[in-house]
Tab-separated table of C-alpha atoms in Angstrom:
chain	number	residue	atom	x	y	z
A	1	MET	CA	-2.330	76.118	-59.057
A	2	ASN	CA	0.930	77.020	-57.327
A	3	ARG	CA	0.615	76.508	-53.614
A	4	ARG	CA	2.768	74.863	-51.027
A	5	SER	CA	1.552	71.863	-49.083
A	6	PHE	CA	0.623	72.086	-45.430
A	7	VAL	CA	0.530	69.604	-42.582
A	8	PRO	CA	-2.150	70.428	-40.005
A	9	THR	CA	-1.492	67.197	-38.125
A	10	ALA	CA	2.219	68.083	-37.946
A	11	ALA	CA	3.060	64.801	-39.676
A	12	PHE	CA	6.100	66.219	-41.418
A	13	ALA	CA	7.138	68.031	-38.256
A	14	SER	CA	6.847	64.827	-36.236
A	15	ILE	CA	9.079	62.982	-38.660
A	16	ALA	CA	11.554	65.830	-38.768
A	17	VAL	CA	11.729	67.122	-35.222
A	18	ALA	CA	9.402	65.055	-33.051
A	19	ALA	CA	6.803	67.623	-32.059
A	20	GLY	CA	9.005	70.658	-32.266
A	21	CYS	CA	8.797	74.125	-33.795
A	22	LEU	CA	9.783	74.471	-37.448
A	23	PHE	CA	11.737	77.481	-38.610
A	24	ALA	CA	13.183	78.730	-41.862
A	25	GLN	CA	16.152	76.764	-43.140
A	26	THR	CA	17.751	76.613	-46.565
A	27	ALA	CA	16.625	73.243	-47.905
A	28	SER	CA	19.611	72.905	-50.219
A	29	ALA	CA	22.217	73.639	-47.529
A	30	GLU	CA	24.949	71.014	-47.493
A	31	ILE	CA	25.025	68.835	-44.369
A	32	THR	CA	28.537	69.050	-42.918
A	33	LEU	CA	27.962	67.839	-39.350
A	34	GLY	CA	26.799	64.348	-38.511
A	35	ILE	CA	27.057	61.461	-36.082
A	36	GLY	CA	30.695	60.665	-35.291
A	37	ASP	CA	31.970	64.107	-36.321
A	38	LYS	CA	33.944	66.329	-33.968
A	39	ALA	CA	31.646	68.735	-32.127
A	40	PRO	CA	32.331	72.369	-33.095
A	41	ALA	CA	33.749	74.647	-30.408
A	42	LEU	CA	31.248	76.958	-28.718
A	43	ASP	CA	31.402	80.746	-29.065
A	44	ILE	CA	28.464	81.898	-26.948
A	45	GLU	CA	27.943	85.571	-26.179
A	46	HIS	CA	25.870	85.513	-22.969
A	47	TYR	CA	25.733	83.029	-20.071
A	48	ILE	CA	22.567	83.793	-18.107
A	49	HIS	CA	23.193	82.280	-14.686
A	50	ASP	CA	26.156	82.652	-12.363
A	51	ALA	CA	28.789	79.982	-12.902
A	52	LYS	CA	28.272	77.123	-10.467
A	53	GLU	CA	29.318	73.505	-10.346
A	54	GLY	CA	28.789	72.046	-13.818
A	55	ARG	CA	27.356	75.299	-15.180
A	56	GLY	CA	30.394	77.356	-16.152
A	57	GLU	CA	31.409	78.772	-19.508
A	58	VAL	CA	32.314	76.215	-22.175
A	59	THR	CA	34.439	76.832	-25.256
A	60	GLU	CA	36.176	73.500	-25.776
A	61	PHE	CA	34.812	70.098	-24.738
A	62	GLU	CA	36.815	68.369	-22.029
A	63	LYS	CA	37.805	64.751	-22.481
A	64	ASN	CA	35.748	62.217	-20.491
A	65	LYS	CA	32.957	64.748	-19.933
A	66	VAL	CA	29.581	64.569	-21.677
A	67	TYR	CA	27.750	67.625	-22.979
A	68	VAL	CA	24.303	68.357	-24.324
A	69	VAL	CA	24.062	71.395	-26.626
A	70	GLU	CA	20.359	72.209	-26.915
A	71	PHE	CA	18.681	74.890	-29.044
A	72	TRP	CA	15.500	76.660	-27.987
A	73	ALA	CA	13.529	79.930	-28.222
A	74	THR	CA	11.098	81.815	-26.020
A	75	TRP	CA	8.354	81.554	-28.685
A	76	CYS	CA	8.618	77.761	-28.980
A	77	GLY	CA	6.053	75.932	-26.839
A	78	PRO	CA	7.783	72.505	-26.997
A	79	CYS	CA	11.043	74.205	-25.962
A	80	ILE	CA	9.338	75.627	-22.876
A	81	GLN	CA	7.845	72.219	-22.090
A	82	SER	CA	11.296	70.610	-22.279
A	83	MET	CA	12.791	72.867	-19.594
A	84	PRO	CA	11.771	70.827	-16.511
A	85	HIS	CA	13.112	67.673	-18.162
A	86	LEU	CA	16.447	69.312	-18.904
A	87	ALA	CA	16.640	70.512	-15.307
A	88	GLU	CA	15.877	67.003	-14.019
A	89	LEU	CA	18.527	65.422	-16.252
A	90	GLN	CA	21.150	67.958	-15.173
A	91	GLU	CA	20.439	67.336	-11.506
A	92	LYS	CA	20.443	63.569	-12.023
A	93	TYR	CA	23.854	63.518	-13.688
A	94	ARG	CA	25.481	66.571	-12.115
A	95	GLY	CA	28.165	64.537	-10.368
A	96	GLU	CA	28.907	62.394	-13.420
A	97	GLY	CA	30.552	64.948	-15.679
A	98	VAL	CA	27.434	65.990	-17.625
A	99	GLN	CA	26.753	69.603	-18.608
A	100	ILE	CA	23.623	70.732	-20.435
A	101	ILE	CA	24.063	73.955	-22.405
A	102	SER	CA	20.863	75.493	-23.759
A	103	VAL	CA	21.274	78.114	-26.506
A	104	SER	CA	18.833	80.729	-27.845
A	105	ASP	CA	19.765	83.039	-30.722
A	106	GLU	CA	17.301	85.713	-29.588
A	107	GLU	CA	18.221	89.040	-28.024
A	108	LEU	CA	19.257	88.951	-24.359
A	109	GLU	CA	16.381	91.259	-23.400
A	110	THR	CA	13.827	88.883	-24.901
A	111	VAL	CA	15.096	85.955	-22.840
A	112	GLN	CA	15.360	88.044	-19.665
A	113	GLU	CA	11.702	89.064	-20.025
A	114	LEU	CA	10.714	85.398	-20.038
A	115	LEU	CA	12.910	84.529	-17.061
A	116	GLU	CA	11.050	86.982	-14.840
A	117	LYS	CA	7.744	85.150	-15.366
A	118	GLU	CA	6.315	82.231	-13.424
A	119	TYR	CA	6.785	78.869	-15.117
A	120	PRO	CA	3.307	77.345	-15.739
A	121	GLY	CA	2.498	74.618	-13.236
A	122	GLU	CA	5.636	75.179	-11.186
A	123	GLU	CA	6.032	77.227	-8.022
A	124	LYS	CA	9.093	78.949	-9.435
A	125	THR	CA	10.076	81.401	-12.122
A	126	PHE	CA	11.669	80.516	-15.450
A	127	GLU	CA	14.923	81.861	-14.035
A	128	GLU	CA	14.772	79.578	-11.005
A	129	LEU	CA	13.863	76.528	-13.089
A	130	THR	CA	16.577	76.997	-15.713
A	131	SER	CA	19.258	77.768	-13.127
A	132	ALA	CA	19.689	73.986	-12.831
A	133	TYR	CA	21.539	73.928	-16.157
A	134	THR	CA	23.565	76.270	-18.370
A	135	LEU	CA	21.195	78.715	-20.067
A	136	THR	CA	22.767	80.935	-22.723
A	137	VAL	CA	21.956	83.512	-25.406
A	138	ASP	CA	23.870	83.835	-28.664
A	139	PRO	CA	22.286	86.661	-30.716
A	140	ASP	CA	24.650	86.346	-33.685
A	141	ALA	CA	23.486	82.708	-34.092
A	142	SER	CA	27.041	81.502	-34.701
A	143	VAL	CA	26.534	78.386	-32.595
A	144	SER	CA	23.229	77.669	-34.328
A	145	GLU	CA	25.046	78.027	-37.648
A	146	ASP	CA	27.779	75.601	-36.571
A	147	TYR	CA	25.320	73.013	-35.247
A	148	MET	CA	21.746	73.351	-36.498
A	149	ARG	CA	22.417	74.514	-40.044
A	150	ALA	CA	25.512	72.346	-40.436
A	151	ALA	CA	23.524	69.266	-39.386
A	152	GLY	CA	20.503	70.144	-41.536
A	153	GLN	CA	18.220	70.474	-38.506
A	154	ASN	CA	15.185	72.657	-39.214
A	155	GLY	CA	13.286	72.683	-35.945
A	156	ILE	CA	13.609	73.304	-32.246
A	157	PRO	CA	14.000	72.148	-29.576
A	158	SER	CA	16.907	70.151	-30.916
A	159	SER	CA	19.799	68.731	-28.912
A	160	PHE	CA	23.259	67.446	-29.761
A	161	LEU	CA	24.864	64.892	-27.444
A	162	VAL	CA	28.644	65.302	-27.318
A	163	GLY	CA	30.425	62.215	-25.961
A	164	LYS	CA	33.529	61.675	-23.883
A	165	THR	CA	35.832	62.005	-26.889
A	166	GLY	CA	34.275	65.218	-28.169
A	167	LEU	CA	32.311	63.562	-30.988
A	168	ILE	CA	28.626	63.985	-31.841
A	169	GLU	CA	26.900	60.823	-30.580
A	170	TRP	CA	23.229	61.660	-31.039
A	171	ILE	CA	20.968	64.396	-32.416
A	172	GLY	CA	17.309	64.684	-31.479
A	173	HIS	CA	14.498	66.103	-29.372
A	174	PRO	CA	15.548	66.711	-25.728
A	175	MET	CA	12.542	64.750	-24.475
A	176	GLU	CA	14.127	61.669	-26.115
A	177	LEU	CA	17.536	62.279	-24.591
A	178	ASP	CA	17.377	59.932	-21.595
A	179	GLU	CA	18.368	56.619	-23.183
A	180	PRO	CA	21.228	57.834	-25.407
A	181	LEU	CA	22.639	59.959	-22.569
A	182	GLU	CA	22.587	57.015	-20.161
A	183	GLN	CA	24.225	54.714	-22.709
A	184	VAL	CA	26.911	57.241	-23.658
A	185	LEU	CA	27.763	57.639	-19.969
A	186	SER	CA	27.951	53.863	-19.461
A	187	ASP	CA	29.963	53.336	-22.687
A	188	THR	CA	27.246	51.077	-24.141
A	189	TRP	CA	26.067	53.460	-26.890
A	190	ASP	CA	26.132	51.999	-30.405
A	191	ARG	CA	27.114	55.035	-32.438
A	192	GLU	CA	27.288	53.201	-35.777
A	193	ALA	CA	23.798	51.732	-35.407
A	194	TYR	CA	22.394	55.157	-34.649
A	195	LYS	CA	24.334	56.655	-37.560
A	196	GLU	CA	22.640	54.159	-39.891
A	197	GLN	CA	19.260	55.051	-38.404
A	198	MET	CA	19.960	58.719	-39.094
A	199	LYS	CA	20.785	57.883	-42.725
A	200	GLN	CA	17.399	56.212	-43.136
A	201	GLU	CA	15.650	59.219	-41.603
A	202	GLN	CA	17.525	61.595	-43.904
A	203	LYS	CA	16.434	59.465	-46.857
A	204	LEU	CA	12.868	59.782	-45.640
A	205	LEU	CA	13.198	63.537	-45.287
A	206	ALA	CA	14.551	63.773	-48.844
A	207	ALA	CA	11.453	61.948	-50.063
A	208	MET	CA	9.261	64.310	-48.080
A	209	GLN	CA	10.988	67.311	-49.628
A	210	LYS	CA	10.180	65.867	-53.037
A	211	VAL	CA	6.560	65.484	-51.954
A	212	ASN	CA	6.414	69.116	-50.874
A	213	GLN	CA	7.956	70.262	-54.167
A	214	LEU	CA	5.366	68.313	-56.141
A	215	ALA	CA	2.514	69.547	-53.998
A	216	GLY	CA	3.830	73.109	-54.217
A	217	SER	CA	3.506	72.839	-57.991
A	218	GLY	CA	-0.041	71.549	-57.712
A	219	LYS	CA	0.974	67.969	-58.635
A	220	PHE	CA	-0.911	66.390	-55.772
A	221	GLU	CA	-1.507	63.008	-57.407
A	222	ASP	CA	2.239	62.616	-58.045
A	223	ALA	CA	2.976	63.664	-54.469
A	224	ILE	CA	0.561	61.051	-53.129
A	225	LYS	CA	2.254	58.360	-55.263
A	226	VAL	CA	5.596	59.223	-53.658
A	227	ILE	CA	4.009	58.955	-50.207
A	228	ASP	CA	2.530	55.557	-51.075
A	229	LYS	CA	5.936	54.302	-52.242
A	230	VAL	CA	7.643	55.475	-49.052
A	231	ILE	CA	4.996	53.785	-46.895
A	232	GLU	CA	5.625	50.509	-48.748
A	233	GLU	CA	9.392	50.766	-48.230
A	234	ILE	CA	9.300	51.382	-44.490
A	235	GLY	CA	10.134	48.137	-42.753
A	236	GLY	CA	10.184	47.019	-39.154
A	237	ASP	CA	7.573	46.586	-36.483
A	238	ASP	CA	9.306	48.833	-33.965
A	239	PRO	CA	7.322	51.713	-32.432
A	240	ARG	CA	9.266	54.374	-34.369
A	241	SER	CA	8.471	52.754	-37.728
A	242	GLU	CA	4.817	52.564	-36.767
A	243	ILE	CA	4.818	56.259	-35.857
A	244	ILE	CA	6.427	57.189	-39.172
A	245	ARG	CA	3.902	55.121	-41.128
A	246	GLU	CA	1.037	56.716	-39.217
A	247	ASN	CA	2.419	60.188	-39.866
A	248	LEU	CA	2.778	59.466	-43.578
A	249	VAL	CA	-0.836	58.336	-43.763
A	250	ASN	CA	-1.778	61.586	-42.026
A	251	PHE	CA	0.291	63.542	-44.526
A	252	ARG	CA	-1.518	61.772	-47.370
A	253	PHE	CA	-4.820	63.099	-46.035
A	254	ASN	CA	-3.282	66.574	-45.794
A	255	LEU	CA	-2.397	66.423	-49.464
A	256	ARG	CA	-5.913	65.366	-50.382
A	257	LEU	CA	-7.401	68.320	-48.516
A	258	ASP	CA	-4.787	70.654	-49.974
A	259	ALA	CA	-5.777	69.406	-53.423
A	260	GLY	CA	-9.320	70.621	-52.772
A	261	GLU	CA	-10.895	67.284	-51.831
A	262	ARG	CA	-13.672	67.635	-49.263
A	263	SER	CA	-15.043	64.112	-49.303
A	264	GLU	CA	-16.698	62.722	-46.200
A	265	GLU	CA	-13.632	60.525	-45.601
A	266	VAL	CA	-11.242	63.499	-45.609
A	267	ILE	CA	-13.451	65.770	-43.481
A	268	GLU	CA	-14.077	63.027	-40.921
A	269	PHE	CA	-10.346	62.286	-40.690
A	270	PHE	CA	-9.559	65.854	-39.616
A	271	ARG	CA	-12.732	66.177	-37.578
A	272	LYS	CA	-11.520	63.247	-35.475
A	273	GLN	CA	-8.268	65.094	-34.837
A	274	ILE	CA	-10.213	68.083	-33.570
A	275	THR	CA	-12.195	65.786	-31.287
A	276	ASP	CA	-9.059	64.000	-30.062
A	277	ALA	CA	-7.488	67.368	-29.181
A	278	LYS	CA	-10.297	68.188	-26.735
A	279	GLY	CA	-8.766	69.193	-23.412
A	280	ASP	CA	-5.333	69.782	-24.979
A	281	ALA	CA	-4.821	73.451	-25.830
A	282	GLN	CA	-1.439	72.878	-27.433
A	283	ALA	CA	-2.708	70.082	-29.686
A	284	ILE	CA	-5.641	72.056	-31.055
A	285	THR	CA	-3.431	75.118	-31.498
A	286	GLN	CA	-0.883	73.104	-33.461
A	287	PHE	CA	-3.656	71.693	-35.625
A	288	GLY	CA	-5.167	75.135	-36.095
A	289	TYR	CA	-1.932	76.750	-37.249
A	290	GLY	CA	-1.538	74.091	-39.930
A	291	LEU	CA	-5.105	74.556	-41.135
A	292	MET	CA	-4.798	78.332	-41.057
A	293	SER	CA	-1.610	78.155	-43.135
A	294	SER	CA	-3.443	76.142	-45.755
A	295	MET	CA	-6.388	78.544	-45.765
A	296	GLN	CA	-4.043	81.460	-46.367
A	297	GLN	CA	-2.692	79.584	-49.395
A	298	GLY	CA	-6.170	79.180	-50.867
A	299	THR	CA	-7.515	75.884	-49.522
A	300	ASP	CA	-11.191	75.784	-48.599
A	301	PRO	CA	-11.419	73.387	-45.624
A	302	GLY	CA	-15.208	73.404	-45.602
A	303	PRO	CA	-16.696	73.032	-42.112
A	304	LEU	CA	-13.279	72.361	-40.535
A	305	ALA	CA	-12.459	76.064	-40.164
A	306	ALA	CA	-15.509	76.910	-38.043
A	307	GLU	CA	-15.121	73.696	-36.032
A	308	THR	CA	-11.449	74.459	-35.326
A	309	ILE	CA	-12.275	78.003	-34.198
A	310	ALA	CA	-14.976	76.618	-31.894
A	311	ALA	CA	-12.500	74.103	-30.441
A	312	LEU	CA	-9.929	76.855	-29.848
A	313	ASN	CA	-12.526	78.993	-28.077
A	314	ASP	CA	-13.468	76.026	-25.892
A	315	GLU	CA	-9.853	75.513	-24.764
A	316	VAL	CA	-8.449	79.032	-24.517
A	317	ASP	CA	-9.825	79.942	-21.077
A	318	GLY	CA	-8.200	76.908	-19.484
A	319	ALA	CA	-4.935	77.212	-21.403
A	320	GLU	CA	-1.634	78.247	-19.856
A	321	ASP	CA	-1.148	82.008	-19.858
A	322	GLU	CA	1.789	81.669	-22.281
A	323	MET	CA	-0.472	79.931	-24.804
A	324	LYS	CA	-3.427	82.315	-24.777
A	325	PRO	CA	-2.028	85.075	-27.043
A	326	TYR	CA	-1.094	82.481	-29.682
A	327	MET	CA	-4.545	80.933	-29.545
A	328	TYR	CA	-6.327	84.268	-29.834
A	329	VAL	CA	-4.157	85.462	-32.723
A	330	LEU	CA	-4.780	82.142	-34.470
A	331	ILE	CA	-8.534	82.591	-34.088
A	332	ALA	CA	-8.189	86.124	-35.421
A	333	GLN	CA	-6.181	85.029	-38.454
A	334	MET	CA	-8.584	82.218	-39.299
A	335	GLN	CA	-11.570	84.553	-39.038
A	336	ALA	CA	-9.782	87.109	-41.211
A	337	SER	CA	-9.060	84.433	-43.814
A	338	MET	CA	-12.823	83.984	-44.071
A	339	SER	CA	-13.351	87.791	-44.179
A	340	ASN	CA	-15.078	87.687	-40.771
A	341	PHE	CA	-13.357	90.887	-39.635
A	342	ASP	CA	-15.605	91.730	-36.680
A	343	GLU	CA	-14.862	88.339	-35.125
A	344	ALA	CA	-11.190	88.622	-36.100
A	345	ILE	CA	-10.836	92.003	-34.389
A	346	GLU	CA	-12.608	90.732	-31.272
A	347	ALA	CA	-10.138	87.832	-30.998
A	348	GLN	CA	-7.121	90.039	-31.744
A	349	VAL	CA	-8.112	92.461	-28.964
A	350	LYS	CA	-7.909	89.498	-26.585
A	351	ALA	CA	-4.506	88.581	-28.038
A	352	VAL	CA	-3.309	92.091	-27.163
A	353	ASP	CA	-4.837	91.949	-23.677
A	354	THR	CA	-3.135	88.636	-22.821
A	355	SER	CA	0.297	89.706	-24.111
A	356	SER	CA	3.086	91.768	-22.589
A	357	GLY	CA	6.302	93.489	-23.624
A	358	LYS	CA	7.371	93.288	-27.244
A	359	GLN	CA	4.822	90.565	-27.903
A	360	LYS	CA	2.054	93.013	-26.940
A	361	GLU	CA	3.467	95.550	-29.399
A	362	ARG	CA	3.405	92.978	-32.210
A	363	MET	CA	-0.133	91.952	-31.333
A	364	GLN	CA	-1.236	95.605	-31.399
A	365	GLN	CA	0.313	96.049	-34.843
A	366	MET	CA	-1.650	93.043	-36.069
A	367	LEU	CA	-4.828	94.493	-34.552
A	368	ASP	CA	-4.246	97.779	-36.387
A	369	GLN	CA	-3.766	95.859	-39.641
A	370	LEU	CA	-7.011	93.958	-39.123
A	371	LYS	CA	-8.915	97.194	-38.479
A	372	GLU	CA	-7.477	98.647	-41.669
A	373	MET	CA	-8.492	95.554	-43.629
A	374	ALA	CA	-12.005	95.717	-42.145
A	375	SER	CA	-12.252	99.395	-43.083
A	376	LYS	CA	-11.252	98.710	-46.677
A	377	GLN	CA	-13.758	95.875	-46.873
A	378	GLY	CA	-16.462	98.243	-45.636
A	379	GLU	CA	-15.496	100.851	-48.188
A	380	GLY	CA	-15.676	98.252	-50.937
A	381	SER	CA	-19.158	97.129	-49.935
A	382	ASP	CA	-20.426	100.730	-50.033
A	383	GLU	CA	-19.402	101.227	-53.654
């Protein structure tokens, strides 16, 4: 067996990027940017909004000003959810020398398409909402290279807090930005304590990489032993330690399912997650993508596949418009993984219907591929 591990409960993602979107990153890349290092200069190609107070172009960081350099993408749900919070923080600290700079490495056209749309739950467009802070596009990804890759960050949204002396003070999810930003502004931030915390988290991530390597080689029992050792070594009764321990326990169940175990204990563990996600379209979608990834690698999740599809169908009508294409394409991919091509095509048609622009083109290509796969399956059954 030679399959990679998966994490349907996003345990590894939670440890790594606190409910963000993972993307490809070279695991062996050397980390050259950390807490206390000088923040790299910015070389951003496009500034979206007109320059206003606190929203102008930035190349060098001014002394005694505080900056947030945040990375996002139009396809990243948690990035979209972070936008109102970033706008609120910018407005709150506008007169205190704070500038939030949000960077996407997508094409300008892709971002402009999003800006024209209504922001879900807000009586304003994406363009109006993000005009509160400095929204930018950097298609050559040079800034992402200097920050994300240099710091070993493998998920978005991710933000870098640059202090009054131009040094990196904090790295993390923008929804967790409030406390460090307030303390940096008031000169009460303990940079060294946070640097030590980051070291411990990097040690944890190294252990998790080892787990994934073992699981990818089919050595699931060895991977579980590493998880057990890490759980034992995590100290502290603080909320963050509790969250990490809980996520590791979740990951242990993921490994058991990935190893082919379908005991009542394992099935009920994931079934509870499906139940807990009721009423939360994003949660069940996140779960579903993890399960679908595992299925595509050869795992048989037993009844969990059909139950996840049913849960997705229950939530999709009430989901935000931005979420619907992703939910339908997920349903289609899961059905296709089980060779249920009629159901897969039906779901993919809905994915096309709820998409627009380039996304619609991609969804149509996937629909054509599904029809071709269904046709080949039909030809095979006739022989």
